[in-house]
């Protein structure tokens, strides 16, 4: 077949060389991979709305576990990049993911966990990184980047606007007398900590929109920031501000080499935090914020409850191998063992899901403590503890390794680094690192920023 008729290539002018350009084939692969990745994100971001309001079966909450890995693998193995550094980085991240899966299997064998436990544990931890790797493997033009970015922005605006509709139009605050602000959950309605997840997404989006979407008017970008801060107040998710404040202080310290300037920035954060504290206390005085400020002596009791997880997990060790491999996927205080197995037991039981006695024990401890239902800030079920409890120090070390790779090679600007740093701080407070909607949103933004910087660098070179 002559070169001009080769499938997937443009005709070649003999006077200009004989190199075929495989652009149509690349475009076809991009459309398939990027569309699948977008569908994977949508099925992780919106399933609660479909399940709660539109009465879709609860299995829809698991659909993204099929779409995202498939789309990511297709994108990775169809990549056209010739950049040796990018290939090496992708290979290192893939090796890390394989190691994480291997540790899952080893931990399951040691602790007699079910096969479905292995699959779900790996996907809860690895799916966001598969999404990031899939996005960065695509050959995106500026138009395609804008298309992907548009869907992320639409999704974030949908969540933010829906919170205000729930509060001021649908009046969800009148549905129950106790903690009605917990119902301001946006697109994550209705889940136990949906208000926390929704506010986390909104504040992350606000920082992204303000710092990176420069073509939009300044007043609009400022309005988005204030709307996100307002959501924290009306949903009483004070923990979110604490997490982002801690992440901001750490971020500044990592960037600053001048101690005097570092102290100045910390003082600015303290002043800003005090201002938001005053606003929350005076504009919404009936929230739990007032309760905790009047009962500071309970903070120590709350911290004792939170960190009791270590002694509880250790009390179930039956082998020295548990230090390295934990008690098994889904057997301790991660999202799988803490909530998913309990909430979806009817769906997971036929698949052979295994339950550990610790799952019941940890909830007994929470229920018996007066602070157990006061705030998720004191919950002993949190991300880093869950990874360590389920997979031991080997699993924790492997997850830290692949997280570091994401930080080092894919976080190309301040927003991306701050967003990932916030995820890590969330892991010390909640189980946010295993919340698919939040994590896929953050990783998608980081992936898009990576592409935007690549396009800019290519224009300058």
mmCIF file of N, CA and C in Angstrom, residues 33-34 36-38 40-41 64 67-76 123-138 439-448:
data_model
loop_
_atom_site.group_PDB
_atom_site.id
_atom_site.type_symbol
_atom_site.label_atom_id
_atom_site.label_comp_id
_atom_site.label_asym_id
_atom_site.label_seq_id
_atom_site.Cartn_x
_atom_site.Cartn_y
_atom_site.Cartn_z
ATOM 1 N N UNK A 33 -10.091 7.654 25.064
ATOM 2 C CA UNK A 33 -9.521 7.634 26.405
ATOM 3 C C UNK A 33 -10.033 8.788 27.251
ATOM 4 N N UNK A 34 -10.026 10.001 26.699
ATOM 5 C CA UNK A 34 -10.447 11.160 27.481
ATOM 6 C C UNK A 34 -11.926 11.091 27.820
ATOM 7 N N UNK A 36 -13.710 8.350 28.210
ATOM 8 C CA UNK A 36 -13.853 7.347 29.270
ATOM 9 C C UNK A 36 -13.409 7.905 30.618
ATOM 10 N N UNK A 37 -12.314 8.657 30.623
ATOM 11 C CA UNK A 37 -11.839 9.238 31.878
ATOM 12 C C UNK A 37 -12.847 10.235 32.435
ATOM 13 N N UNK A 38 -13.440 11.037 31.556
ATOM 14 C CA UNK A 38 -14.469 11.980 32.003
ATOM 15 C C UNK A 38 -15.684 11.249 32.554
ATOM 16 N N UNK A 40 -15.632 8.328 33.863
ATOM 17 C CA UNK A 40 -15.214 7.781 35.148
ATOM 18 C C UNK A 40 -15.312 8.812 36.253
ATOM 19 N N UNK A 41 -14.872 10.034 35.952
ATOM 20 C CA UNK A 41 -14.979 11.106 36.944
ATOM 21 C C UNK A 41 -16.432 11.399 37.289
ATOM 22 N N UNK A 64 -17.720 3.641 38.853
ATOM 23 C CA UNK A 64 -16.441 4.277 38.516
ATOM 24 C C UNK A 64 -15.263 3.336 38.733
ATOM 25 N N UNK A 67 -14.911 1.899 35.280
ATOM 26 C CA UNK A 67 -14.618 2.806 34.171
ATOM 27 C C UNK A 67 -13.232 3.430 34.291
ATOM 28 N N UNK A 68 -12.895 3.966 35.469
ATOM 29 C CA UNK A 68 -11.624 4.685 35.618
ATOM 30 C C UNK A 68 -10.411 3.785 35.375
ATOM 31 N N UNK A 69 -10.315 2.603 36.004
ATOM 32 C CA UNK A 69 -9.150 1.758 35.708
ATOM 33 C C UNK A 69 -9.058 1.365 34.238
ATOM 34 N N UNK A 70 -10.212 1.047 33.632
ATOM 35 C CA UNK A 70 -10.199 0.679 32.215
ATOM 36 C C UNK A 70 -9.712 1.843 31.364
ATOM 37 N N UNK A 71 -10.277 3.032 31.602
ATOM 38 C CA UNK A 71 -9.885 4.204 30.822
ATOM 39 C C UNK A 71 -8.422 4.556 31.062
ATOM 40 N N UNK A 72 -7.978 4.444 32.311
ATOM 41 C CA UNK A 72 -6.589 4.748 32.616
ATOM 42 C C UNK A 72 -5.624 3.808 31.926
ATOM 43 N N UNK A 73 -5.926 2.523 31.944
ATOM 44 C CA UNK A 73 -5.061 1.534 31.295
ATOM 45 C C UNK A 73 -5.016 1.772 29.786
ATOM 46 N N UNK A 74 -6.178 2.055 29.184
ATOM 47 C CA UNK A 74 -6.220 2.338 27.743
ATOM 48 C C UNK A 74 -5.359 3.550 27.410
ATOM 49 N N UNK A 75 -5.490 4.619 28.215
ATOM 50 C CA UNK A 75 -4.712 5.831 27.963
ATOM 51 C C UNK A 75 -3.217 5.576 28.135
ATOM 52 N N UNK A 76 -2.852 4.837 29.171
ATOM 53 C CA UNK A 76 -1.438 4.582 29.460
ATOM 54 C C UNK A 76 -0.781 3.764 28.350
ATOM 55 N N UNK A 123 -8.376 -0.248 44.775
ATOM 56 C CA UNK A 123 -8.979 0.805 43.964
ATOM 57 C C UNK A 123 -9.222 2.075 44.769
ATOM 58 N N UNK A 124 -9.616 1.953 46.015
ATOM 59 C CA UNK A 124 -9.828 3.141 46.842
ATOM 60 C C UNK A 124 -8.544 3.954 46.978
ATOM 61 N N UNK A 125 -7.413 3.268 47.067
ATOM 62 C CA UNK A 125 -6.130 3.950 47.206
ATOM 63 C C UNK A 125 -5.492 4.271 45.858
ATOM 64 N N UNK A 126 -5.605 3.366 44.902
ATOM 65 C CA UNK A 126 -4.881 3.509 43.648
ATOM 66 C C UNK A 126 -5.636 4.179 42.520
ATOM 67 N N UNK A 127 -6.974 4.164 42.569
ATOM 68 C CA UNK A 127 -7.762 4.721 41.469
ATOM 69 C C UNK A 127 -7.419 6.178 41.164
ATOM 70 N N UNK A 128 -7.283 7.066 42.165
ATOM 71 C CA UNK A 128 -6.936 8.456 41.846
ATOM 72 C C UNK A 128 -5.603 8.587 41.122
ATOM 73 N N UNK A 129 -4.637 7.748 41.475
ATOM 74 C CA UNK A 129 -3.333 7.801 40.818
ATOM 75 C C UNK A 129 -3.405 7.220 39.412
ATOM 76 N N UNK A 130 -4.279 6.247 39.210
ATOM 77 C CA UNK A 130 -4.517 5.734 37.857
ATOM 78 C C UNK A 130 -5.136 6.830 36.995
ATOM 79 N N UNK A 131 -6.065 7.591 37.574
ATOM 80 C CA UNK A 131 -6.670 8.714 36.858
ATOM 81 C C UNK A 131 -5.608 9.744 36.480
ATOM 82 N N UNK A 132 -4.751 10.107 37.427
ATOM 83 C CA UNK A 132 -3.686 11.074 37.155
ATOM 84 C C UNK A 132 -2.753 10.569 36.065
ATOM 85 N N UNK A 133 -2.364 9.321 36.158
ATOM 86 C CA UNK A 133 -1.458 8.743 35.165
ATOM 87 C C UNK A 133 -2.138 8.663 33.803
ATOM 88 N N UNK A 134 -3.433 8.345 33.787
ATOM 89 C CA UNK A 134 -4.168 8.290 32.534
ATOM 90 C C UNK A 134 -4.255 9.646 31.859
ATOM 91 N N UNK A 135 -4.577 10.686 32.637
ATOM 92 C CA UNK A 135 -4.698 12.036 32.078
ATOM 93 C C UNK A 135 -3.361 12.515 31.529
ATOM 94 N N UNK A 136 -2.296 12.318 32.284
ATOM 95 C CA UNK A 136 -0.988 12.804 31.840
ATOM 96 C C UNK A 136 -0.407 11.971 30.705
ATOM 97 N N UNK A 137 -0.992 10.818 30.423
ATOM 98 C CA UNK A 137 -0.542 10.003 29.287
ATOM 99 C C UNK A 137 -1.178 10.446 27.978
ATOM 100 N N UNK A 138 -2.252 11.233 28.053
ATOM 101 C CA UNK A 138 -2.940 11.686 26.853
ATOM 102 C C UNK A 138 -2.162 12.794 26.159
ATOM 103 N N UNK A 439 -11.172 12.700 45.597
ATOM 104 C CA UNK A 439 -9.828 12.388 45.129
ATOM 105 C C UNK A 439 -9.707 12.462 43.609
ATOM 106 N N UNK A 440 -10.699 11.971 42.888
ATOM 107 C CA UNK A 440 -10.636 12.049 41.427
ATOM 108 C C UNK A 440 -10.723 13.495 40.958
ATOM 109 N N UNK A 441 -11.470 14.324 41.682
ATOM 110 C CA UNK A 441 -11.548 15.748 41.349
ATOM 111 C C UNK A 441 -10.179 16.406 41.518
ATOM 112 N N UNK A 442 -9.534 16.176 42.645
ATOM 113 C CA UNK A 442 -8.224 16.776 42.903
ATOM 114 C C UNK A 442 -7.191 16.292 41.889
ATOM 115 N N UNK A 443 -7.142 14.986 41.646
ATOM 116 C CA UNK A 443 -6.150 14.447 40.720
ATOM 117 C C UNK A 443 -6.404 14.905 39.284
ATOM 118 N N UNK A 444 -7.661 15.088 38.931
ATOM 119 C CA UNK A 444 -7.971 15.588 37.588
ATOM 120 C C UNK A 444 -7.482 17.023 37.424
ATOM 121 N N UNK A 445 -7.676 17.849 38.445
ATOM 122 C CA UNK A 445 -7.175 19.227 38.389
ATOM 123 C C UNK A 445 -5.653 19.249 38.285
ATOM 124 N N UNK A 446 -4.989 18.399 39.049
ATOM 125 C CA UNK A 446 -3.525 18.332 38.989
ATOM 126 C C UNK A 446 -3.068 17.891 37.597
ATOM 127 N N UNK A 447 -3.757 16.912 37.024
ATOM 128 C CA UNK A 447 -3.413 16.451 35.683
ATOM 129 C C UNK A 447 -3.607 17.520 34.625
ATOM 130 N N UNK A 448 -4.693 18.277 34.738
ATOM 131 C CA UNK A 448 -4.947 19.358 33.778
ATOM 132 C C UNK A 448 -3.905 20.459 33.914
#
